[in-house]
């Protein structure tokens, strides 16, 4: 870790700021070791961690310790990082639903290979310069390309672990700026960071920098402005909010931002070769006044006669000209179900009349833990109406009273635009820009989601936008209108008698608008105490809303899969009939039990065309127990125990199979142990008879004609089941496995009950037994 601290220290020195700033390093947060899961296209397999970032952080370093168990294949480990939101990931480049914004994908990511030819233990570092304060979320997982379905006994017991910690370089001597107060720079101050807390929301916030040249040389100053985080002076020219000034220039050196947010820090970084001063300029919430009295005497008389009247009118005009529309929200009964309504007692329909083309409407709403794990949904319907007073509300004011100058074209503020009154020649466009934690630059919408639609009379047009896993904090939806000439596409003055009427719906819900399509199911996931919703896709479909069908499996394949996996169990009719014919009644019952539950289990275990006679878990347990029992009872039937001992041993094995199924039905190793014990008992009886009779048992003819084909069929089924099955060919090879194992029973099942072991076969009793056996054989040949 020491070498990396020196690296970060070198980075700080490169900023030329260590000599004037107190920077200290600390281990801020540490997370215990977690086990990583394979992604496999499902967000529920992702491990989500939350980190808390304090204010005034110059650099943040995430240290990741990756560890894999011994003899593991090479696997890629992904680590995504996002501020204020759960990471939106698509490591396989899968598409999103139509109305979703693909630009929301998380770009901060580390990919590292571990295991195989790589080291089993690796340290990885992720450095974020000038991180924003607040919560940071990471998504970690492995992505293995090995999709083979293997029994647990043949799987490599590979596990991958992640231990993460957050380390920060923090500055604690940033200078706090105050409004209408000049702050002087220190002597020999090459680089300095200032911060200002905006307490109100207004049209603009400006920082004025005045240079103090002490000699005849030209002084240069570089300044950079950023909200909620330190400005990154290393990437100075790549930022829009920057300025370079010189002392011999008459141009004012200032940085400003439109529509600053209340209760938000703004950081100003300055690199200068000389002394300077910084002043914060705050605008009031007005850019013009509806009442203008040039005569000071008349203004004084009006103020003395009607105290506060002019000021009250001016403030009212300011609020109407620029005021975010606040909302309240209704939280539904399900996870992430939230609906937003305009905060007005007279407007429950979320309707707006966009009268003034100069004034944008900012709809403000909050996203927090109640809906950050779902999908944010926006739906806007608009049309042109010619009776604005019909839809008057608290948010909409009379245009004639606010802008009387627009009645007279000569006094219009849009005199630079071409005038037209024919609606047939005007194209009225309605725009909306969705911004997070910002209201500036809403028209270009570089940091948000821009939507546009044309308004028509008597025709409703609409647009929709969905945002997956929205950022936590304040969101703003800016809505405004612009008008253009249809023929020349030039900007024109919007008509006053036709006004866009917009109906806006803002809500959030689970998954992809509470809909994962025909090929997915929505689940609520708790990952390290972080709740998130995600679609689990089926049928080969992938993506956030299960709409990417590039690897989709055709419906005919699924139909064939159901038919193959169910009808292949009918091969068990052969051992059932043969067992009844040879009077192995208990065995025939077990084989029927196996056929019945295997058929209905595979009929239920389908993504499509499924049919379940009762719950899936019960069917699965019955199928596993019946399969295990069929193996054990067939092996015991081949032994030479007396019947009562066979029955006793079988029920011991059956109870063991039930216990295994209830504890861990996928524990193949335990089942193999019990099967080997049963085979050992059978071989032991064969060896005992071979020693007693002094000849091969079973006979060579029986071994070659029956046991050898049965062994080949059983071995073929086991090899297919263990090594050849994959996710794509499962329905074919598993059906062949059914047929191989059922067919092998036909060869393994003895023709008659043999009870050589457990009886007295010495001396005369042995001769009598042999004579009775011969007579029995002759009798059977005579009639059969």
Short mmCIF file of N, CA and C in Angstrom, two decimals, residues 575-650:
data_model
loop_
_atom_site.label_atom_id
_atom_site.label_comp_id
_atom_site.label_asym_id
_atom_site.label_seq_id
_atom_site.Cartn_x
_atom_site.Cartn_y
_atom_site.Cartn_z
N UNK A 575 -38.98 -51.68 -17.84
CA UNK A 575 -38.63 -52.33 -16.57
C UNK A 575 -39.83 -52.55 -15.65
N UNK A 576 -40.85 -51.69 -15.74
CA UNK A 576 -42.04 -51.89 -14.91
C UNK A 576 -42.75 -53.19 -15.29
N UNK A 577 -42.98 -53.36 -16.58
CA UNK A 577 -43.65 -54.59 -17.05
C UNK A 577 -42.80 -55.82 -16.78
N UNK A 578 -41.49 -55.72 -17.01
CA UNK A 578 -40.62 -56.87 -16.78
C UNK A 578 -40.56 -57.24 -15.31
N UNK A 579 -40.55 -56.23 -14.42
CA UNK A 579 -40.51 -56.50 -12.98
C UNK A 579 -41.80 -57.18 -12.53
N UNK A 580 -42.93 -56.75 -13.07
CA UNK A 580 -44.19 -57.41 -12.71
C UNK A 580 -44.21 -58.84 -13.23
N UNK A 581 -43.70 -59.04 -14.46
CA UNK A 581 -43.68 -60.39 -15.04
C UNK A 581 -42.79 -61.32 -14.23
N UNK A 582 -41.67 -60.80 -13.71
CA UNK A 582 -40.75 -61.62 -12.94
C UNK A 582 -41.03 -61.54 -11.44
N UNK A 583 -42.16 -60.97 -11.08
CA UNK A 583 -42.64 -60.92 -9.70
C UNK A 583 -41.74 -60.11 -8.77
N UNK A 584 -41.11 -59.05 -9.37
CA UNK A 584 -40.39 -58.07 -8.54
C UNK A 584 -41.36 -56.90 -8.29
N UNK A 585 -42.31 -57.10 -7.42
CA UNK A 585 -43.41 -56.16 -7.27
C UNK A 585 -42.97 -54.84 -6.60
N UNK A 586 -42.14 -54.95 -5.58
CA UNK A 586 -41.67 -53.71 -4.93
C UNK A 586 -40.84 -52.89 -5.92
N UNK A 587 -40.00 -53.57 -6.70
CA UNK A 587 -39.17 -52.88 -7.69
C UNK A 587 -40.04 -52.21 -8.74
N UNK A 588 -41.08 -52.90 -9.20
CA UNK A 588 -41.96 -52.29 -10.22
C UNK A 588 -42.64 -51.04 -9.67
N UNK A 589 -43.01 -51.09 -8.39
CA UNK A 589 -43.63 -49.90 -7.79
C UNK A 589 -42.65 -48.73 -7.75
N UNK A 590 -41.40 -48.99 -7.40
CA UNK A 590 -40.39 -47.91 -7.37
C UNK A 590 -40.16 -47.35 -8.76
N UNK A 591 -40.10 -48.22 -9.78
CA UNK A 591 -39.89 -47.74 -11.15
C UNK A 591 -41.07 -46.90 -11.62
N UNK A 592 -42.28 -47.31 -11.26
CA UNK A 592 -43.45 -46.51 -11.62
C UNK A 592 -43.42 -45.15 -10.92
N UNK A 593 -43.06 -45.17 -9.65
CA UNK A 593 -42.94 -43.93 -8.88
C UNK A 593 -41.92 -43.01 -9.53
N UNK A 594 -40.80 -43.56 -9.97
CA UNK A 594 -39.77 -42.78 -10.65
C UNK A 594 -40.28 -42.20 -11.96
N UNK A 595 -40.93 -43.01 -12.76
CA UNK A 595 -41.46 -42.54 -14.05
C UNK A 595 -42.49 -41.43 -13.86
N UNK A 596 -43.38 -41.62 -12.90
CA UNK A 596 -44.47 -40.66 -12.68
C UNK A 596 -43.92 -39.29 -12.28
N UNK A 597 -43.07 -39.26 -11.24
CA UNK A 597 -42.62 -37.97 -10.73
C UNK A 597 -41.54 -37.34 -11.62
N UNK A 598 -40.76 -38.15 -12.31
CA UNK A 598 -39.81 -37.57 -13.26
C UNK A 598 -40.54 -36.90 -14.41
N UNK A 599 -41.62 -37.51 -14.87
CA UNK A 599 -42.41 -36.93 -15.96
C UNK A 599 -43.01 -35.60 -15.56
N UNK A 600 -43.68 -35.55 -14.40
CA UNK A 600 -44.36 -34.32 -14.02
C UNK A 600 -43.39 -33.27 -13.46
N UNK A 601 -42.24 -33.71 -12.96
CA UNK A 601 -41.24 -32.73 -12.55
C UNK A 601 -40.69 -31.99 -13.75
N UNK A 602 -40.36 -32.71 -14.82
CA UNK A 602 -39.83 -32.05 -16.02
C UNK A 602 -40.92 -31.27 -16.75
N UNK A 603 -42.18 -31.67 -16.59
CA UNK A 603 -43.26 -30.88 -17.16
C UNK A 603 -43.43 -29.56 -16.42
N UNK A 604 -43.11 -29.56 -15.13
CA UNK A 604 -43.21 -28.34 -14.33
C UNK A 604 -41.95 -27.49 -14.44
N UNK A 605 -40.81 -28.13 -14.65
CA UNK A 605 -39.53 -27.44 -14.69
C UNK A 605 -39.26 -26.87 -16.07
N UNK A 606 -40.18 -26.02 -16.55
CA UNK A 606 -40.06 -25.42 -17.87
C UNK A 606 -40.35 -23.93 -17.79
N UNK A 607 -39.64 -23.16 -18.59
CA UNK A 607 -39.90 -21.73 -18.63
C UNK A 607 -41.18 -21.43 -19.39
N UNK A 608 -41.51 -22.25 -20.36
CA UNK A 608 -42.75 -22.13 -21.12
C UNK A 608 -43.38 -23.52 -21.23
N UNK A 609 -44.67 -23.54 -21.50
CA UNK A 609 -45.42 -24.79 -21.63
C UNK A 609 -45.28 -25.66 -20.38
N UNK A 610 -45.26 -25.04 -19.22
CA UNK A 610 -45.10 -25.79 -17.98
C UNK A 610 -46.46 -26.25 -17.46
N UNK A 611 -46.45 -27.37 -16.76
CA UNK A 611 -47.66 -27.93 -16.15
C UNK A 611 -47.24 -28.56 -14.83
N UNK A 612 -47.79 -28.05 -13.72
CA UNK A 612 -47.41 -28.51 -12.39
C UNK A 612 -48.64 -29.08 -11.68
N UNK A 613 -48.56 -30.32 -11.25
CA UNK A 613 -49.68 -30.92 -10.53
C UNK A 613 -49.69 -30.47 -9.07
N UNK A 614 -48.55 -30.11 -8.51
CA UNK A 614 -48.46 -29.41 -7.23
C UNK A 614 -47.15 -28.64 -7.21
N UNK A 615 -46.75 -28.14 -6.06
CA UNK A 615 -45.65 -27.17 -6.02
C UNK A 615 -44.35 -27.77 -6.56
N UNK A 616 -43.56 -26.89 -7.12
CA UNK A 616 -42.33 -27.29 -7.80
C UNK A 616 -41.35 -27.98 -6.86
N UNK A 617 -41.21 -27.48 -5.65
CA UNK A 617 -40.24 -28.05 -4.72
C UNK A 617 -40.60 -29.48 -4.35
N UNK A 618 -41.87 -29.74 -4.17
CA UNK A 618 -42.29 -31.09 -3.85
C UNK A 618 -42.04 -32.05 -5.00
N UNK A 619 -42.30 -31.60 -6.23
CA UNK A 619 -42.03 -32.45 -7.39
C UNK A 619 -40.55 -32.75 -7.53
N UNK A 620 -39.74 -31.74 -7.28
CA UNK A 620 -38.29 -31.94 -7.40
C UNK A 620 -37.78 -32.93 -6.36
N UNK A 621 -38.26 -32.82 -5.12
CA UNK A 621 -37.84 -33.74 -4.07
C UNK A 621 -38.27 -35.17 -4.39
N UNK A 622 -39.51 -35.34 -4.86
CA UNK A 622 -39.99 -36.68 -5.20
C UNK A 622 -39.19 -37.27 -6.36
N UNK A 623 -38.82 -36.46 -7.33
CA UNK A 623 -38.05 -36.96 -8.47
C UNK A 623 -36.66 -37.42 -8.03
N UNK A 624 -36.02 -36.64 -7.17
CA UNK A 624 -34.68 -37.01 -6.70
C UNK A 624 -34.72 -38.30 -5.87
N UNK A 625 -35.70 -38.37 -4.96
CA UNK A 625 -35.78 -39.56 -4.10
C UNK A 625 -36.08 -40.81 -4.94
N UNK A 626 -37.00 -40.71 -5.89
CA UNK A 626 -37.33 -41.87 -6.71
C UNK A 626 -36.16 -42.29 -7.59
N UNK A 627 -35.39 -41.34 -8.08
CA UNK A 627 -34.24 -41.69 -8.91
C UNK A 627 -33.18 -42.42 -8.07
N UNK A 628 -32.90 -41.88 -6.88
CA UNK A 628 -31.93 -42.54 -6.01
C UNK A 628 -32.41 -43.94 -5.63
N UNK A 629 -33.70 -44.07 -5.32
CA UNK A 629 -34.24 -45.37 -4.90
C UNK A 629 -34.17 -46.39 -6.03
N UNK A 630 -34.39 -45.96 -7.27
CA UNK A 630 -34.33 -46.88 -8.41
C UNK A 630 -32.93 -47.46 -8.55
N UNK A 631 -31.92 -46.63 -8.37
CA UNK A 631 -30.55 -47.13 -8.43
C UNK A 631 -30.30 -48.19 -7.35
N UNK A 632 -30.65 -47.85 -6.13
CA UNK A 632 -30.31 -48.72 -5.00
C UNK A 632 -31.08 -50.03 -5.06
N UNK A 633 -32.38 -49.99 -5.37
CA UNK A 633 -33.17 -51.22 -5.36
C UNK A 633 -32.77 -52.14 -6.51
N UNK A 634 -32.32 -51.60 -7.64
CA UNK A 634 -31.85 -52.44 -8.75
C UNK A 634 -30.55 -53.13 -8.38
N UNK A 635 -29.65 -52.42 -7.76
CA UNK A 635 -28.38 -53.02 -7.34
C UNK A 635 -28.62 -54.11 -6.30
N UNK A 636 -29.53 -53.86 -5.36
CA UNK A 636 -29.81 -54.87 -4.34
C UNK A 636 -30.53 -56.08 -4.92
N UNK A 637 -31.34 -55.89 -5.95
CA UNK A 637 -32.02 -57.02 -6.59
C UNK A 637 -31.03 -57.95 -7.26
N UNK A 638 -29.90 -57.43 -7.69
CA UNK A 638 -28.88 -58.24 -8.35
C UNK A 638 -28.07 -59.05 -7.33
N UNK A 639 -28.20 -58.76 -6.06
CA UNK A 639 -27.43 -59.49 -5.04
C UNK A 639 -28.09 -60.83 -4.74
N UNK A 640 -27.44 -61.63 -3.90
CA UNK A 640 -27.94 -62.96 -3.54
C UNK A 640 -28.38 -63.01 -2.09
N UNK A 641 -28.82 -61.88 -1.55
CA UNK A 641 -29.39 -61.87 -0.21
C UNK A 641 -30.72 -62.61 -0.19
N UNK A 642 -31.08 -63.05 1.00
CA UNK A 642 -32.44 -63.52 1.16
C UNK A 642 -33.39 -62.33 1.03
N UNK A 643 -34.63 -62.64 0.67
CA UNK A 643 -35.58 -61.58 0.34
C UNK A 643 -35.78 -60.61 1.50
N UNK A 644 -35.89 -61.16 2.70
CA UNK A 644 -36.12 -60.27 3.84
C UNK A 644 -34.94 -59.33 4.07
N UNK A 645 -33.72 -59.81 3.78
CA UNK A 645 -32.55 -58.95 3.91
C UNK A 645 -32.51 -57.89 2.80
N UNK A 646 -32.94 -58.27 1.60
CA UNK A 646 -32.99 -57.29 0.51
C UNK A 646 -33.97 -56.16 0.84
N UNK A 647 -35.15 -56.57 1.36
CA UNK A 647 -36.16 -55.57 1.70
C UNK A 647 -35.65 -54.66 2.81
N UNK A 648 -35.03 -55.24 3.83
CA UNK A 648 -34.50 -54.45 4.93
C UNK A 648 -33.42 -53.47 4.45
N UNK A 649 -32.49 -54.00 3.64
CA UNK A 649 -31.40 -53.14 3.14
C UNK A 649 -31.95 -52.03 2.25
N UNK A 650 -32.96 -52.37 1.44
CA UNK A 650 -33.53 -51.35 0.56
C UNK A 650 -34.19 -50.23 1.35
#
